[in-house]
PDB file of N, CA and C in Angstrom:
ATOM      1  N   MET H   1      -6.493  -0.848  -9.096  1.00 46.00           N
ATOM      2  CA  MET H   1      -6.039   0.163  -7.828  1.00 46.00           C
ATOM      3  C   MET H   1      -6.880   0.400  -6.981  1.00 46.00           C
ATOM      4  N   SER H   2      -7.225   1.348  -7.761  1.00 50.00           N
ATOM      5  CA  SER H   2      -8.249   2.970  -6.888  1.00 50.00           C
ATOM      6  C   SER H   2      -8.959   2.611  -6.036  1.00 50.00           C
ATOM      7  N   LYS H   3      -9.701   1.182  -6.349  1.00 54.00           N
ATOM      8  CA  LYS H   3     -10.403   0.740  -5.621  1.00 54.00           C
ATOM      9  C   LYS H   3      -9.476   0.334  -4.504  1.00 54.00           C
ATOM     10  N   LEU H   4      -8.474  -0.714  -4.576  1.00 52.00           N
ATOM     11  CA  LEU H   4      -7.376  -1.555  -3.508  1.00 52.00           C
ATOM     12  C   LEU H   4      -6.808  -0.357  -2.917  1.00 52.00           C
ATOM     13  N   TYR H   5      -6.051   0.920  -3.116  1.00 58.00           N
ATOM     14  CA  TYR H   5      -6.000   1.663  -2.558  1.00 58.00           C
ATOM     15  C   TYR H   5      -6.463   2.070  -1.845  1.00 58.00           C
ATOM     16  N   LYS H   6      -7.725   2.887  -1.609  1.00 57.00           N
ATOM     17  CA  LYS H   6      -8.787   3.804  -1.685  1.00 57.00           C
ATOM     18  C   LYS H   6      -8.577   2.498  -0.009  1.00 57.00           C
ATOM     19  N   LEU H   7      -8.744   1.475   0.466  1.00 57.00           N
ATOM     20  CA  LEU H   7      -9.029   0.465   1.060  1.00 57.00           C
ATOM     21  C   LEU H   7      -7.821   0.438   1.956  1.00 57.00           C
ATOM     22  N   ARG H   8      -6.501   0.868   1.920  1.00 61.00           N
ATOM     23  CA  ARG H   8      -5.806   0.614   2.630  1.00 61.00           C
ATOM     24  C   ARG H   8      -5.082   1.661   4.153  1.00 61.00           C
ATOM     25  N   PRO H   9      -5.168   1.079   4.925  1.00 61.00           N
ATOM     26  CA  PRO H   9      -4.940   1.308   6.239  1.00 61.00           C
ATOM     27  C   PRO H   9      -4.674   2.944   6.522  1.00 61.00           C
ATOM     28  N   LYS H  10      -4.638   3.862   6.870  1.00 63.00           N
ATOM     29  CA  LYS H  10      -3.867   4.750   7.398  1.00 63.00           C
ATOM     30  C   LYS H  10      -3.222   4.873   8.536  1.00 63.00           C
ATOM     31  N   ASP H  11      -3.064   4.200   9.288  1.00 66.00           N
ATOM     32  CA  ASP H  11      -1.919   4.149  10.203  1.00 66.00           C
ATOM     33  C   ASP H  11      -1.565   2.801  10.608  1.00 66.00           C
ATOM     34  N   VAL H  12      -0.735   3.215   9.776  1.00 64.00           N
ATOM     35  CA  VAL H  12       0.091   1.121   9.779  1.00 64.00           C
ATOM     36  C   VAL H  12       0.389   0.800  10.554  1.00 64.00           C
ATOM     37  N   THR H  13       1.000   1.468  11.933  1.00 66.00           N
ATOM     38  CA  THR H  13       0.831   1.722  13.403  1.00 66.00           C
ATOM     39  C   THR H  13      -0.185   0.682  14.625  1.00 66.00           C
ATOM     40  N   GLN H  14      -1.431   0.951  13.248  1.00 62.00           N
ATOM     41  CA  GLN H  14      -2.071   0.302  15.207  1.00 62.00           C
ATOM     42  C   GLN H  14      -2.348  -1.423  14.168  1.00 62.00           C
ATOM     43  N   LEU H  15      -1.631  -1.946  13.128  1.00 65.00           N
ATOM     44  CA  LEU H  15      -1.939  -2.663  12.607  1.00 65.00           C
ATOM     45  C   LEU H  15      -0.699  -4.348  12.888  1.00 65.00           C
ATOM     46  N   LYS H  16       0.729  -3.068  13.688  1.00 66.00           N
ATOM     47  CA  LYS H  16       1.140  -4.394  14.424  1.00 66.00           C
ATOM     48  C   LYS H  16       0.836  -4.756  15.210  1.00 66.00           C
ATOM     49  N   SER H  17       0.103  -5.329  15.846  1.00 65.00           N
ATOM     50  CA  SER H  17      -0.993  -5.819  17.054  1.00 65.00           C
ATOM     51  C   SER H  17      -1.209  -7.328  17.097  1.00 65.00           C
ATOM     52  N   PHE H  18      -0.660  -6.565  15.139  1.00 65.00           N
ATOM     53  CA  PHE H  18      -1.260  -8.237  14.520  1.00 65.00           C
ATOM     54  C   PHE H  18      -0.733  -9.385  14.153  1.00 65.00           C
ATOM     55  N   LEU H  19       0.633  -8.610  14.114  1.00 68.00           N
ATOM     56  CA  LEU H  19       1.932  -9.734  14.177  1.00 68.00           C
ATOM     57  C   LEU H  19       1.733 -10.409  15.407  1.00 68.00           C
ATOM     58  N   GLU H  20       1.472 -10.660  16.408  1.00 68.00           N
ATOM     59  CA  GLU H  20       1.762 -11.132  17.769  1.00 68.00           C
ATOM     60  C   GLU H  20       0.409 -11.994  17.800  1.00 68.00           C
ATOM     61  N   MET H  21      -0.032 -11.739  16.986  1.00 67.00           N
ATOM     62  CA  MET H  21      -1.298 -12.535  16.865  1.00 67.00           C
ATOM     63  C   MET H  21      -0.679 -14.191  16.810  1.00 67.00           C
ATOM     64  N   LYS H  22      -1.400 -15.189  17.946  1.00 74.00           N
ATOM     65  CA  LYS H  22      -1.644 -17.039  16.796  1.00 74.00           C
ATOM     66  C   LYS H  22      -2.666 -16.588  16.429  1.00 74.00           C
ATOM     67  N   GLY H  23      -2.725 -17.927  15.817  1.00 76.00           N
ATOM     68  CA  GLY H  23      -3.794 -18.457  14.331  1.00 76.00           C
ATOM     69  C   GLY H  23      -3.294 -19.675  13.995  1.00 76.00           C
ATOM     70  N   LYS H  24      -4.362 -19.788  13.358  1.00 77.00           N
ATOM     71  CA  LYS H  24      -3.802 -20.861  12.411  1.00 77.00           C
ATOM     72  C   LYS H  24      -3.802 -20.858  11.461  1.00 77.00           C
ATOM     73  N   TRP H  25      -3.526 -21.247  10.028  1.00 80.00           N
ATOM     74  CA  TRP H  25      -3.298 -21.530   8.481  1.00 80.00           C
ATOM     75  C   TRP H  25      -4.108 -22.340   7.777  1.00 80.00           C
ATOM     76  N   ALA H  26      -5.531 -22.295   7.383  1.00 85.00           N
ATOM     77  CA  ALA H  26      -5.620 -22.968   6.672  1.00 85.00           C
ATOM     78  C   ALA H  26      -6.808 -23.360   4.966  1.00 85.00           C
ATOM     79  N   LYS H  27      -7.172 -23.935   4.539  1.00 89.00           N
ATOM     80  CA  LYS H  27      -7.067 -23.500   3.309  1.00 89.00           C
ATOM     81  C   LYS H  27      -8.045 -22.366   3.003  1.00 89.00           C
ATOM     82  N   GLU H  28      -9.288 -22.286   3.731  1.00 88.00           N
ATOM     83  CA  GLU H  28      -9.773 -20.617   3.622  1.00 88.00           C
ATOM     84  C   GLU H  28      -9.140 -19.434   3.647  1.00 88.00           C
ATOM     85  N   GLN H  29      -7.374 -19.452   4.702  1.00 86.00           N
ATOM     86  CA  GLN H  29      -6.928 -18.264   4.568  1.00 86.00           C
ATOM     87  C   GLN H  29      -6.024 -18.058   3.359  1.00 86.00           C
ATOM     88  N   GLU H  30      -5.813 -19.171   3.242  1.00 89.00           N
ATOM     89  CA  GLU H  30      -5.117 -19.595   1.942  1.00 89.00           C
ATOM     90  C   GLU H  30      -5.160 -19.097   0.644  1.00 89.00           C
ATOM     91  N   THR H  31      -6.551 -19.043   0.354  1.00 89.00           N
ATOM     92  CA  THR H  31      -7.796 -19.410  -0.585  1.00 89.00           C
ATOM     93  C   THR H  31      -7.865 -17.950  -0.936  1.00 89.00           C
ATOM     94  N   ALA H  32      -8.472 -16.958   0.273  1.00 87.00           N
ATOM     95  CA  ALA H  32      -8.161 -15.126   0.260  1.00 87.00           C
ATOM     96  C   ALA H  32      -7.001 -14.453   0.256  1.00 87.00           C
ATOM     97  N   VAL H  33      -5.573 -15.258   0.651  1.00 87.00           N
ATOM     98  CA  VAL H  33      -4.486 -14.802   0.143  1.00 87.00           C
ATOM     99  C   VAL H  33      -4.162 -14.609  -1.272  1.00 87.00           C
ATOM    100  N   THR H  34      -4.636 -15.749  -1.901  1.00 88.00           N
ATOM    101  CA  THR H  34      -3.815 -16.024  -3.896  1.00 88.00           C
ATOM    102  C   THR H  34      -5.765 -15.120  -3.945  1.00 88.00           C
ATOM    103  N   LYS H  35      -7.460 -15.096  -3.704  1.00 85.00           N
ATOM    104  CA  LYS H  35      -8.189 -14.238  -4.233  1.00 85.00           C
ATOM    105  C   LYS H  35      -7.549 -12.347  -3.789  1.00 85.00           C
ATOM    106  N   VAL H  36      -6.837 -12.161  -3.250  1.00 83.00           N
ATOM    107  CA  VAL H  36      -6.451 -10.825  -2.867  1.00 83.00           C
ATOM    108  C   VAL H  36      -4.980 -10.462  -3.903  1.00 83.00           C
ATOM    109  N   LYS H  37      -4.345 -11.274  -4.412  1.00 83.00           N
ATOM    110  CA  LYS H  37      -2.873 -11.390  -5.335  1.00 83.00           C
ATOM    111  C   LYS H  37      -3.535 -11.164  -6.554  1.00 83.00           C
ATOM    112  N   LYS H  38      -4.469 -11.954  -6.396  1.00 80.00           N
ATOM    113  CA  LYS H  38      -4.928 -11.871  -8.262  1.00 80.00           C
ATOM    114  C   LYS H  38      -5.665 -10.794  -8.578  1.00 80.00           C
ATOM    115  N   GLN H  39      -6.206  -9.957  -7.894  1.00 74.00           N
ATOM    116  CA  GLN H  39      -6.759  -8.371  -8.230  1.00 74.00           C
ATOM    117  C   GLN H  39      -5.691  -8.041  -7.774  1.00 74.00           C
ATOM    118  N   VAL H  40      -5.410  -8.257  -6.470  1.00 73.00           N
ATOM    119  CA  VAL H  40      -3.852  -6.910  -6.939  1.00 73.00           C
ATOM    120  C   VAL H  40      -3.075  -7.064  -8.397  1.00 73.00           C
ATOM    121  N   VAL H  41      -2.940  -7.601  -8.714  1.00 73.00           N
ATOM    122  CA  VAL H  41      -1.720  -7.783 -10.189  1.00 73.00           C
ATOM    123  C   VAL H  41      -3.449  -7.810 -11.961  1.00 73.00           C
ATOM    124  N   SER H  42      -4.376  -7.839 -11.476  1.00 65.00           N
ATOM    125  CA  SER H  42      -5.521  -7.927 -11.996  1.00 65.00           C
ATOM    126  C   SER H  42      -5.826  -6.870 -12.899  1.00 65.00           C
ATOM    127  N   LEU H  43      -6.000  -5.521 -11.042  1.00 64.00           N
ATOM    128  CA  LEU H  43      -5.794  -3.794 -11.346  1.00 64.00           C
ATOM    129  C   LEU H  43      -4.577  -3.639 -12.446  1.00 64.00           C
ATOM    130  N   VAL H  44      -5.522  -2.146 -12.588  1.00 63.00           N
ATOM    131  CA  VAL H  44      -4.272  -0.925 -13.057  1.00 63.00           C
ATOM    132  C   VAL H  44      -3.894  -0.010 -11.815  1.00 63.00           C
ATOM    133  N   LEU H  45      -1.829  -0.409 -12.188  1.00 72.00           N
ATOM    134  CA  LEU H  45      -1.459  -0.224 -11.020  1.00 72.00           C
ATOM    135  C   LEU H  45      -0.654   1.770 -10.980  1.00 72.00           C
ATOM    136  N   LEU H  46      -0.830   2.121 -11.632  1.00 85.00           N
ATOM    137  CA  LEU H  46      -0.962   3.700 -12.391  1.00 85.00           C
ATOM    138  C   LEU H  46      -1.134   4.741 -13.362  1.00 85.00           C
ATOM    139  N   VAL H  47      -1.512   5.678 -13.073  1.00 88.00           N
ATOM    140  CA  VAL H  47      -2.134   6.798 -13.323  1.00 88.00           C
ATOM    141  C   VAL H  47      -1.764   7.123 -14.625  1.00 88.00           C
ATOM    142  N   ALA H  48      -1.729   7.994 -15.243  1.00 91.00           N
ATOM    143  CA  ALA H  48      -1.098   8.891 -15.697  1.00 91.00           C
ATOM    144  C   ALA H  48      -1.192  10.274 -15.171  1.00 91.00           C
ATOM    145  N   PHE H  49       0.751  11.216 -14.926  1.00 93.00           N
ATOM    146  CA  PHE H  49       0.838  12.334 -14.476  1.00 93.00           C
ATOM    147  C   PHE H  49      -0.356  13.865 -15.099  1.00 93.00           C
ATOM    148  N   ASP H  50      -0.449  14.166 -13.911  1.00 91.00           N
ATOM    149  CA  ASP H  50      -1.850  15.394 -14.293  1.00 91.00           C
ATOM    150  C   ASP H  50      -1.716  16.687 -13.869  1.00 91.00           C
ATOM    151  N   PRO H  51      -0.944  17.758 -14.969  1.00 93.00           N
ATOM    152  CA  PRO H  51      -0.311  18.798 -14.466  1.00 93.00           C
ATOM    153  C   PRO H  51      -1.400  19.534 -12.894  1.00 93.00           C
ATOM    154  N   GLU H  52      -2.145  19.189 -14.099  1.00 92.00           N
ATOM    155  CA  GLU H  52      -3.357  20.343 -13.915  1.00 92.00           C
ATOM    156  C   GLU H  52      -4.546  19.787 -11.825  1.00 92.00           C
ATOM    157  N   LYS H  53      -3.848  18.900 -11.762  1.00 92.00           N
ATOM    158  CA  LYS H  53      -4.498  18.080 -10.191  1.00 92.00           C
ATOM    159  C   LYS H  53      -3.651  18.147  -9.437  1.00 92.00           C
ATOM    160  N   GLU H  54      -3.650  18.261  -7.773  1.00 93.00           N
ATOM    161  CA  GLU H  54      -3.404  18.534  -6.616  1.00 93.00           C
ATOM    162  C   GLU H  54      -2.362  17.128  -6.971  1.00 93.00           C
ATOM    163  N   LEU H  55      -1.412  17.684  -6.376  1.00 94.00           N
ATOM    164  CA  LEU H  55      -0.721  16.161  -5.863  1.00 94.00           C
ATOM    165  C   LEU H  55      -0.272  15.917  -4.472  1.00 94.00           C
ATOM    166  N   LEU H  56      -1.003  14.457  -3.845  1.00 94.00           N
ATOM    167  CA  LEU H  56      -0.712  13.755  -2.753  1.00 94.00           C
ATOM    168  C   LEU H  56       0.635  12.564  -2.325  1.00 94.00           C
ATOM    169  N   LEU H  57       0.538  12.972  -1.753  1.00 96.00           N
ATOM    170  CA  LEU H  57       2.580  12.748  -1.247  1.00 96.00           C
ATOM    171  C   LEU H  57       1.694  11.304   0.285  1.00 96.00           C
ATOM    172  N   GLN H  58       2.037  10.485  -0.058  1.00 94.00           N
ATOM    173  CA  GLN H  58       1.761   9.830   2.026  1.00 94.00           C
ATOM    174  C   GLN H  58       3.186   9.298   1.658  1.00 94.00           C
ATOM    175  N   CYS H  59       4.154   9.427   3.183  1.00 96.00           N
ATOM    176  CA  CYS H  59       4.913   8.035   3.283  1.00 96.00           C
ATOM    177  C   CYS H  59       5.176   7.429   4.155  1.00 96.00           C
ATOM    178  N   ASP H  60       5.699   6.333   4.476  1.00 95.00           N
ATOM    179  CA  ASP H  60       5.679   5.413   5.690  1.00 95.00           C
ATOM    180  C   ASP H  60       6.813   5.278   6.513  1.00 95.00           C
ATOM    181  N   ALA H  61       7.305   4.884   7.746  1.00 94.00           N
ATOM    182  CA  ALA H  61       8.391   4.424   7.893  1.00 94.00           C
ATOM    183  C   ALA H  61       8.577   3.395   8.679  1.00 94.00           C
ATOM    184  N   SER H  62       9.446   2.296   8.479  1.00 94.00           N
ATOM    185  CA  SER H  62       9.248   1.143   9.532  1.00 94.00           C
ATOM    186  C   SER H  62      10.788   0.990  10.199  1.00 94.00           C
ATOM    187  N   PRO H  63      11.302   0.615  11.237  1.00 93.00           N
ATOM    188  CA  PRO H  63      12.700   0.369  11.819  1.00 93.00           C
ATOM    189  C   PRO H  63      13.080  -0.641  10.732  1.00 93.00           C
ATOM    190  N   TYR H  64      12.907  -0.925   9.483  1.00 93.00           N
ATOM    191  CA  TYR H  64      12.919  -1.944   8.808  1.00 93.00           C
ATOM    192  C   TYR H  64      12.757  -1.507   6.646  1.00 93.00           C
ATOM    193  N   GLY H  65      11.926  -0.547   6.858  1.00 95.00           N
ATOM    194  CA  GLY H  65      12.283  -0.182   5.834  1.00 95.00           C
ATOM    195  C   GLY H  65      11.872   1.202   5.531  1.00 95.00           C
ATOM    196  N   ILE H  66      11.733   1.735   4.717  1.00 96.00           N
ATOM    197  CA  ILE H  66      10.307   2.869   3.931  1.00 96.00           C
ATOM    198  C   ILE H  66      10.013   3.548   2.926  1.00 96.00           C
ATOM    199  N   GLY H  67       8.629   4.037   3.013  1.00 95.00           N
ATOM    200  CA  GLY H  67       8.237   3.643   1.216  1.00 95.00           C
ATOM    201  C   GLY H  67       7.114   4.980   1.121  1.00 95.00           C
ATOM    202  N   ALA H  68       6.579   5.208  -0.486  1.00 95.00           N
ATOM    203  CA  ALA H  68       6.299   5.775  -0.716  1.00 95.00           C
ATOM    204  C   ALA H  68       4.907   5.934  -1.458  1.00 95.00           C
ATOM    205  N   VAL H  69       4.196   7.283  -1.449  1.00 92.00           N
ATOM    206  CA  VAL H  69       2.981   6.861  -2.608  1.00 92.00           C
ATOM    207  C   VAL H  69       2.444   8.287  -2.694  1.00 92.00           C
ATOM    208  N   LEU H  70       3.068   8.269  -4.638  1.00 94.00           N
ATOM    209  CA  LEU H  70       2.679   9.645  -4.654  1.00 94.00           C
ATOM    210  C   LEU H  70       1.420   9.859  -5.920  1.00 94.00           C
ATOM    211  N   ALA H  71      -0.266  10.702  -5.998  1.00 93.00           N
ATOM    212  CA  ALA H  71      -1.108  10.324  -5.944  1.00 93.00           C
ATOM    213  C   ALA H  71      -1.746  11.492  -5.964  1.00 93.00           C
ATOM    214  N   HIS H  72      -3.341  11.519  -7.514  1.00 92.00           N
ATOM    215  CA  HIS H  72      -4.042  12.549  -6.966  1.00 92.00           C
ATOM    216  C   HIS H  72      -5.527  12.258  -7.370  1.00 92.00           C
ATOM    217  N   ASN H  73      -6.355  13.193  -6.830  1.00 89.00           N
ATOM    218  CA  ASN H  73      -8.194  12.542  -6.880  1.00 89.00           C
ATOM    219  C   ASN H  73      -7.809  12.568  -8.410  1.00 89.00           C
ATOM    220  N   ASP H  74      -9.003  11.294  -8.740  1.00 84.00           N
ATOM    221  CA  ASP H  74      -9.967  11.092  -9.998  1.00 84.00           C
ATOM    222  C   ASP H  74     -10.454  12.495 -10.186  1.00 84.00           C
ATOM    223  N   LEU H  75     -12.568  11.492 -10.953  1.00 84.00           N
ATOM    224  CA  LEU H  75     -12.771  12.079 -10.918  1.00 84.00           C
ATOM    225  C   LEU H  75     -14.313  12.257 -10.244  1.00 84.00           C
ATOM    226  N   GLN H  76     -13.285  11.815  -8.817  1.00 84.00           N
ATOM    227  CA  GLN H  76     -14.523  10.228  -8.192  1.00 84.00           C
ATOM    228  C   GLN H  76     -14.080  10.872  -6.646  1.00 84.00           C
ATOM    229  N   ASP H  77     -12.967  11.677  -7.094  1.00 84.00           N
ATOM    230  CA  ASP H  77     -12.216  11.569  -5.227  1.00 84.00           C
ATOM    231  C   ASP H  77     -11.539  10.539  -5.089  1.00 84.00           C
ATOM    232  N   LEU H  78     -11.515   9.591  -5.874  1.00 82.00           N
ATOM    233  CA  LEU H  78     -10.447   8.845  -5.450  1.00 82.00           C
ATOM    234  C   LEU H  78      -9.051   9.084  -6.106  1.00 82.00           C
ATOM    235  N   GLU H  79      -8.440   8.552  -4.533  1.00 86.00           N
ATOM    236  CA  GLU H  79      -5.965   8.444  -4.737  1.00 86.00           C
ATOM    237  C   GLU H  79      -6.635   8.060  -5.768  1.00 86.00           C
ATOM    238  N   CYS H  80      -5.668   8.163  -7.214  1.00 87.00           N
ATOM    239  CA  CYS H  80      -4.664   7.660  -7.398  1.00 87.00           C
ATOM    240  C   CYS H  80      -3.552   7.600  -7.243  1.00 87.00           C
ATOM    241  N   PRO H  81      -2.905   6.637  -7.804  1.00 90.00           N
ATOM    242  CA  PRO H  81      -1.401   6.672  -7.273  1.00 90.00           C
ATOM    243  C   PRO H  81      -0.664   7.080  -8.961  1.00 90.00           C
ATOM    244  N   ILE H  82       0.597   8.207  -8.632  1.00 92.00           N
ATOM    245  CA  ILE H  82       1.583   8.303  -9.127  1.00 92.00           C
ATOM    246  C   ILE H  82       2.197   7.430 -10.320  1.00 92.00           C
ATOM    247  N   ALA H  83       3.246   7.040  -8.291  1.00 92.00           N
ATOM    248  CA  ALA H  83       4.353   6.770  -8.298  1.00 92.00           C
ATOM    249  C   ALA H  83       4.261   5.712  -6.522  1.00 92.00           C
ATOM    250  N   TYR H  84       5.101   4.770  -7.105  1.00 90.00           N
ATOM    251  CA  TYR H  84       5.260   4.164  -5.835  1.00 90.00           C
ATOM    252  C   TYR H  84       7.446   4.090  -5.258  1.00 90.00           C
ATOM    253  N   CYS H  85       7.357   3.614  -4.105  1.00 92.00           N
ATOM    254  CA  CYS H  85       9.216   3.747  -4.284  1.00 92.00           C
ATOM    255  C   CYS H  85       8.626   3.608  -2.888  1.00 92.00           C
ATOM    256  N   SER H  86      10.125   2.328  -2.809  1.00 93.00           N
ATOM    257  CA  SER H  86      10.231   1.888  -1.535  1.00 93.00           C
ATOM    258  C   SER H  86      11.706   1.282  -1.186  1.00 93.00           C
ATOM    259  N   HIS H  87      11.877   1.209  -0.148  1.00 95.00           N
ATOM    260  CA  HIS H  87      13.127   0.939   0.506  1.00 95.00           C
ATOM    261  C   HIS H  87      13.446   0.431   1.525  1.00 95.00           C
ATOM    262  N   SER H  88      14.264  -1.868   1.218  1.00 95.00           N
ATOM    263  CA  SER H  88      14.394  -1.739   2.432  1.00 95.00           C
ATOM    264  C   SER H  88      16.105  -1.113   3.800  1.00 95.00           C
ATOM    265  N   LEU H  89      15.959  -0.725   4.132  1.00 95.00           N
ATOM    266  CA  LEU H  89      16.669  -0.393   5.537  1.00 95.00           C
ATOM    267  C   LEU H  89      18.115  -1.054   5.060  1.00 95.00           C
ATOM    268  N   ALA H  90      19.452  -0.225   5.292  1.00 95.00           N
ATOM    269  CA  ALA H  90      20.811  -1.553   5.402  1.00 95.00           C
ATOM    270  C   ALA H  90      20.415  -1.395   6.778  1.00 95.00           C
ATOM    271  N   LEU H  91      22.080  -2.327   6.845  1.00 93.00           N
ATOM    272  CA  LEU H  91      21.955  -2.417   8.688  1.00 93.00           C
ATOM    273  C   LEU H  91      22.357  -1.407   8.926  1.00 93.00           C
ATOM    274  N   ALA H  92      23.618   0.149   8.538  1.00 93.00           N
ATOM    275  CA  ALA H  92      23.575   1.070   8.830  1.00 93.00           C
ATOM    276  C   ALA H  92      23.109   1.898   9.043  1.00 93.00           C
ATOM    277  N   GLU H  93      22.040   1.957   7.610  1.00 93.00           N
ATOM    278  CA  GLU H  93      20.800   3.075   7.882  1.00 93.00           C
ATOM    279  C   GLU H  93      19.448   3.154   8.915  1.00 93.00           C
ATOM    280  N   LYS H  94      20.043   1.121   9.456  1.00 90.00           N
ATOM    281  CA  LYS H  94      18.450   1.347  10.960  1.00 90.00           C
ATOM    282  C   LYS H  94      19.298   2.400  12.502  1.00 90.00           C
ATOM    283  N   ARG H  95      20.596   1.727  12.607  1.00 87.00           N
ATOM    284  CA  ARG H  95      20.932   2.346  13.363  1.00 87.00           C
ATOM    285  C   ARG H  95      20.107   4.172  13.558  1.00 87.00           C
TER     286      ARG H  95
END
């Protein structure tokens, strides 16, 4: 997971422009999504907490939900997730 986690976007708002794009969904795109799904579920998702290492907390929010990742760096200075959390906002929370 740390390989995938390292490639995550730093600013999710930059990706919003892609939501309105028109395009085609063909066999090639379906194959790519299936490949990514298989890689994600095959990776080690979490590492054990090490009290000797500095903690990193990254949070993100949108009008629809909130999320956070608690992580620390491994020996190769890659961020390794310890815990994830996310929450879809209820109608009252969206106001």
